[in-house]
Amino acid sequence: MAVRQATAHINLDAVAHNFDYVKELAPSSRVMAVVKANAYGHGAVQVARKLNAEAYAVSRVSEAVELREAGVTGDICLLEGVMDKEELNLASVYELQVVVHSPYQLSLMKKAGARRPMWIKVDTGMGRLGFSLEQVKGVVSELRKQKVAGYMTHLAEASDPASEVTAEQIAKFQSIPAVQGQVLSIANSAGLVAHPDSRADWVRPGIMLYGATPFDDQEPMVALQPAMTFSAPVIAVHAVRAGDSVGYGGLWTATADTRVAVLAVGYADGYPREIKAGTPVILNGERRTIVGRVSMDMICVELTPSDKTEIGDRAVLWGEGLPVEEIARASDTITYTLLAGVSPRVNRQYRGEVNRG
Ligand SMILES: *Cc1c(COP(=O)(O)O)cnc(C)c1O
């Protein structure tokens, strides 16, 4: 379909490589591959089919249903659990595992006599979802007849390897008498890479499967292969005179006569409007910089006099030759928001796809 369109080329072999790296780092852990948010923009169904993992994690019931309808058979865990009877019913129909993080979910499960395998979420410092350390004992005694898949906690500061909070959270979790000797899951990508003692029975890598760093420094990790190359076609090339401005707000004004290429990609495709002046793209193998504001559907790039840019040439926005980490730094954000933000209107093209069902 539509070749001349903003496109995310997804290399599923890279995802498989990164998955193997996870298993290399944590050989005695089982892997719950996190494919929420359409696998961080990479296509949850395609990624799940490729990995054939023991388990997958998503945030929403609708995400789990999509995977099941596509024939994905591994365990699927709802990281936020279910909110009401309707969702619990779907969890039963589609055979999902549910995280239980709040008392209301506990009574929902009990009232419905639900037999879904449950992950009990414990809050050891994230301050978001989960039972407190004090509550856990009571929860466990209420659970007698239910199937407990395991106990889960989430790390708040693993993206900063220097933070002492991670070690404190791990110690807190392991100190709870009720969870000792049980199936435990602690690590996200950053924990898994930087804190060996967070690996536990199950690891829950997300971002690293897609080849992007989980760490705050936004430096590419050499052990990972980036899975997405985001590109867009040139739809116009024109001359700009010294003193003329380009784009909304006249943010950029040419200081000399020059030329500009217009690319068909903008913030509605997921290219961040917040990028700083001078952010690069790669056009015909060369770095060129964005000038003026990012519009909803377009960005402009300054050309050099010798550039032979033609309509239809593709520019790489991030991916091959231009790490997504670099664009994250240029827009004061993290790899996660860029990858997960690539919008549905962007065409996805797959390499290494496994077709099933
Ligand atoms: C998103 C998420 C993960 C994966 O985190 P990454 O940093 O992408 O590896 C793991 N566990 C939970 C509970 C999550 O919400």
CSV table of N, CA, C and O in Angstrom, one decimal, residues 274-331:
chain,number,residue,atom,x,y,z
A,274,GLU,N,8.1,19.0,19.7
A,274,GLU,CA,9.1,19.6,20.6
A,274,GLU,C,10.5,19.6,20.2
A,274,GLU,O,11.4,20.1,20.9
A,275,ILE,N,10.8,19.0,19.1
A,275,ILE,CA,12.3,18.9,18.7
A,275,ILE,C,12.9,20.2,18.7
A,275,ILE,O,12.3,21.3,18.3
A,276,LYS,N,14.2,20.2,19.0
A,276,LYS,CA,15.0,21.4,19.0
A,276,LYS,C,15.5,21.7,17.6
A,276,LYS,O,15.7,20.8,16.8
A,277,ALA,N,15.8,23.0,17.4
A,277,ALA,CA,16.4,23.4,16.1
A,277,ALA,C,17.6,22.6,15.8
A,277,ALA,O,18.4,22.3,16.7
A,278,GLY,N,17.8,22.2,14.6
A,278,GLY,CA,19.0,21.5,14.2
A,278,GLY,C,18.9,20.0,14.3
A,278,GLY,O,19.9,19.3,14.1
A,279,THR,N,17.7,19.5,14.7
A,279,THR,CA,17.6,18.0,14.8
A,279,THR,C,17.7,17.4,13.4
A,279,THR,O,17.2,17.9,12.4
A,280,PRO,N,18.5,16.3,13.3
A,280,PRO,CA,18.8,15.8,12.0
A,280,PRO,C,17.8,14.8,11.5
A,280,PRO,O,17.0,14.2,12.2
A,281,VAL,N,17.7,14.7,10.1
A,281,VAL,CA,17.1,13.5,9.5
A,281,VAL,C,18.2,13.0,8.5
A,281,VAL,O,19.2,13.7,8.3
A,282,ILE,N,18.1,11.8,8.0
A,282,ILE,CA,19.0,11.3,7.0
A,282,ILE,C,18.3,11.3,5.7
A,282,ILE,O,17.3,10.6,5.5
A,283,LEU,N,18.9,12.1,4.7
A,283,LEU,CA,18.3,12.2,3.4
A,283,LEU,C,19.3,11.7,2.4
A,283,LEU,O,20.4,12.4,2.3
A,284,ASN,N,19.0,10.7,1.6
A,284,ASN,CA,20.0,10.2,0.7
A,284,ASN,C,21.4,10.0,1.3
A,284,ASN,O,22.4,10.3,0.8
A,285,GLY,N,21.4,9.4,2.5
A,285,GLY,CA,22.6,9.0,3.2
A,285,GLY,C,23.3,10.1,3.9
A,285,GLY,O,24.3,9.9,4.6
A,286,GLU,N,22.8,11.3,3.8
A,286,GLU,CA,23.4,12.5,4.5
A,286,GLU,C,22.6,13.0,5.6
A,286,GLU,O,21.3,13.0,5.5
A,287,ARG,N,23.2,13.6,6.6
A,287,ARG,CA,22.5,14.2,7.7
A,287,ARG,C,22.1,15.6,7.2
A,287,ARG,O,22.9,16.4,6.7
A,288,ARG,N,20.8,15.9,7.3
A,288,ARG,CA,20.3,17.3,7.0
A,288,ARG,C,19.4,17.7,8.2
A,288,ARG,O,18.9,16.9,8.9
A,289,THR,N,19.3,19.0,8.4
A,289,THR,CA,18.6,19.4,9.6
A,289,THR,C,17.2,20.0,9.3
A,289,THR,O,17.0,20.6,8.3
A,290,ILE,N,16.4,19.8,10.3
A,290,ILE,CA,15.0,20.3,10.2
A,290,ILE,C,15.0,21.8,10.5
A,290,ILE,O,15.7,22.3,11.4
A,291,VAL,N,14.3,22.5,9.7
A,291,VAL,CA,14.2,24.0,9.9
A,291,VAL,C,12.7,24.3,10.1
A,291,VAL,O,11.8,23.7,9.5
A,292,GLY,N,12.4,25.3,11.0
A,292,GLY,CA,11.1,25.7,11.2
A,292,GLY,C,10.3,24.7,12.1
A,292,GLY,O,10.9,23.7,12.5
A,293,ARG,N,9.1,25.0,12.4
A,293,ARG,CA,8.2,24.2,13.3
A,293,ARG,C,7.8,22.9,12.6
A,293,ARG,O,7.6,22.9,11.4
A,294,VAL,N,7.7,21.9,13.4
A,294,VAL,CA,7.1,20.7,13.0
A,294,VAL,C,5.6,20.9,12.9
A,294,VAL,O,4.9,21.4,13.8
A,295,SER,N,5.0,20.7,11.7
A,295,SER,CA,3.5,20.9,11.5
A,295,SER,C,2.8,19.6,11.8
A,295,SER,O,3.4,18.6,12.1
A,296,MET,N,1.5,19.6,11.6
A,296,MET,CA,0.7,18.4,11.8
A,296,MET,C,1.1,17.3,10.9
A,296,MET,O,1.3,16.1,11.2
A,297,ASP,N,1.4,17.7,9.6
A,297,ASP,CA,1.6,16.7,8.6
A,297,ASP,C,2.9,16.8,7.8
A,297,ASP,O,3.2,16.1,6.9
A,298,MET,N,3.7,17.8,8.2
A,298,MET,CA,4.9,18.1,7.4
A,298,MET,C,6.0,18.6,8.3
A,298,MET,O,5.8,19.2,9.3
A,299,ILE,N,7.3,18.3,7.8
A,299,ILE,CA,8.4,19.0,8.3
A,299,ILE,C,9.3,19.5,7.2
A,299,ILE,O,9.1,19.0,6.0
A,300,CYS,N,10.1,20.5,7.4
A,300,CYS,CA,11.0,21.0,6.3
A,300,CYS,C,12.4,20.8,6.7
A,300,CYS,O,12.8,20.9,7.9
A,301,VAL,N,13.2,20.5,5.7
A,301,VAL,CA,14.6,20.2,5.9
A,301,VAL,C,15.4,21.0,5.0
A,301,VAL,O,15.1,21.2,3.8
A,302,GLU,N,16.5,21.6,5.5
A,302,GLU,CA,17.4,22.5,4.6
A,302,GLU,C,18.3,21.6,3.8
A,302,GLU,O,19.0,20.7,4.3
A,303,LEU,N,18.4,21.9,2.5
A,303,LEU,CA,19.3,21.1,1.6
A,303,LEU,C,20.6,21.9,1.4
A,303,LEU,O,20.6,23.1,1.6
A,304,THR,N,21.6,21.2,0.9
A,304,THR,CA,22.8,21.9,0.5
A,304,THR,C,22.8,22.1,-1.0
A,304,THR,O,22.0,21.5,-1.7
A,305,PRO,N,23.6,23.1,-1.5
A,305,PRO,CA,23.5,23.3,-3.0
A,305,PRO,C,23.7,22.1,-3.8
A,305,PRO,O,23.2,22.0,-4.9
A,306,SER,N,24.5,21.2,-3.4
A,306,SER,CA,24.9,20.0,-4.2
A,306,SER,C,23.8,18.9,-4.1
A,306,SER,O,23.9,17.9,-4.8
A,307,ASP,N,22.9,18.9,-3.1
A,307,ASP,CA,21.9,17.9,-2.9
A,307,ASP,C,21.0,17.7,-4.2
A,307,ASP,O,20.5,18.7,-4.7
A,308,LYS,N,20.9,16.4,-4.6
A,308,LYS,CA,20.1,16.2,-5.8
A,308,LYS,C,18.8,15.5,-5.3
A,308,LYS,O,18.4,14.5,-5.8
A,309,THR,N,18.2,16.2,-4.4
A,309,THR,CA,17.0,15.6,-3.8
A,309,THR,C,15.8,15.6,-4.8
A,309,THR,O,15.6,16.6,-5.5
A,310,GLU,N,15.1,14.5,-4.9
A,310,GLU,CA,14.0,14.4,-5.8
A,310,GLU,C,12.7,14.1,-5.1
A,310,GLU,O,12.7,13.5,-4.0
A,311,ILE,N,11.6,14.4,-5.7
A,311,ILE,CA,10.3,14.1,-5.1
A,311,ILE,C,10.2,12.6,-4.9
A,311,ILE,O,10.6,11.8,-5.8
A,312,GLY,N,9.8,12.1,-3.8
A,312,GLY,CA,9.7,10.7,-3.5
A,312,GLY,C,10.9,10.1,-2.8
A,312,GLY,O,10.8,9.0,-2.3
A,313,ASP,N,12.0,10.8,-2.8
A,313,ASP,CA,13.1,10.4,-1.9
A,313,ASP,C,12.7,10.2,-0.5
A,313,ASP,O,11.8,11.0,0.0
A,314,ARG,N,13.2,9.2,0.2
A,314,ARG,CA,12.8,9.0,1.6
A,314,ARG,C,13.8,9.5,2.6
A,314,ARG,O,15.0,9.3,2.4
A,315,ALA,N,13.4,10.2,3.6
A,315,ALA,CA,14.3,10.6,4.7
A,315,ALA,C,14.0,9.7,5.9
A,315,ALA,O,12.9,9.4,6.2
A,316,VAL,N,15.1,9.3,6.6
A,316,VAL,CA,15.0,8.6,7.8
A,316,VAL,C,14.9,9.6,9.0
A,316,VAL,O,15.7,10.5,9.1
A,317,LEU,N,13.8,9.4,9.8
A,317,LEU,CA,13.6,10.3,10.9
A,317,LEU,C,14.2,9.7,12.2
A,317,LEU,O,14.7,10.4,13.0
A,318,TRP,N,14.2,8.4,12.3
A,318,TRP,CA,15.0,7.7,13.3
A,318,TRP,C,15.0,6.2,12.9
A,318,TRP,O,14.2,5.7,12.2
A,319,GLY,N,16.1,5.5,13.4
A,319,GLY,CA,16.2,4.1,13.1
A,319,GLY,C,17.6,3.9,12.4
A,319,GLY,O,18.6,4.3,13.0
A,320,GLU,N,17.6,3.3,11.2
A,320,GLU,CA,18.9,3.0,10.6
A,320,GLU,C,19.7,4.2,10.4
A,320,GLU,O,19.3,5.2,9.7
A,321,GLY,N,20.9,4.3,11.1
A,321,GLY,CA,21.8,5.4,10.9
A,321,GLY,C,21.5,6.6,11.8
A,321,GLY,O,22.3,7.6,11.8
A,322,LEU,N,20.4,6.6,12.5
A,322,LEU,CA,20.0,7.7,13.3
A,322,LEU,C,19.2,7.2,14.5
A,322,LEU,O,18.0,7.0,14.5
A,323,PRO,N,20.0,6.9,15.6
A,323,PRO,CA,19.3,6.3,16.8
A,323,PRO,C,18.2,7.1,17.3
A,323,PRO,O,18.2,8.3,17.4
A,324,VAL,N,17.1,6.4,17.7
A,324,VAL,CA,15.9,7.0,18.2
A,324,VAL,C,16.3,7.7,19.5
A,324,VAL,O,15.7,8.8,19.9
A,325,GLU,N,17.4,7.3,20.2
A,325,GLU,CA,17.9,7.9,21.4
A,325,GLU,C,18.3,9.4,21.1
A,325,GLU,O,18.1,10.3,21.9
A,326,GLU,N,18.9,9.6,19.9
A,326,GLU,CA,19.3,10.9,19.6
A,326,GLU,C,18.1,11.9,19.4
A,326,GLU,O,18.2,13.0,19.8
A,327,ILE,N,17.1,11.4,18.8
A,327,ILE,CA,15.9,12.2,18.6
A,327,ILE,C,15.2,12.4,20.0
A,327,ILE,O,14.6,13.5,20.3
A,328,ALA,N,15.3,11.4,20.9
A,328,ALA,CA,14.7,11.5,22.2
A,328,ALA,C,15.4,12.7,22.9
A,328,ALA,O,14.7,13.5,23.6
A,329,ARG,N,16.7,12.7,22.9
A,329,ARG,CA,17.5,13.8,23.5
A,329,ARG,C,17.1,15.1,22.9
A,329,ARG,O,16.9,16.1,23.6
A,330,ALA,N,16.9,15.2,21.6
A,330,ALA,CA,16.6,16.4,20.9
A,330,ALA,C,15.2,16.9,21.2
A,330,ALA,O,14.9,18.1,21.0
A,331,SER,N,14.4,16.1,21.7
A,331,SER,CA,13.0,16.5,22.0
A,331,SER,C,12.8,16.4,23.5
A,331,SER,O,11.6,16.4,23.9
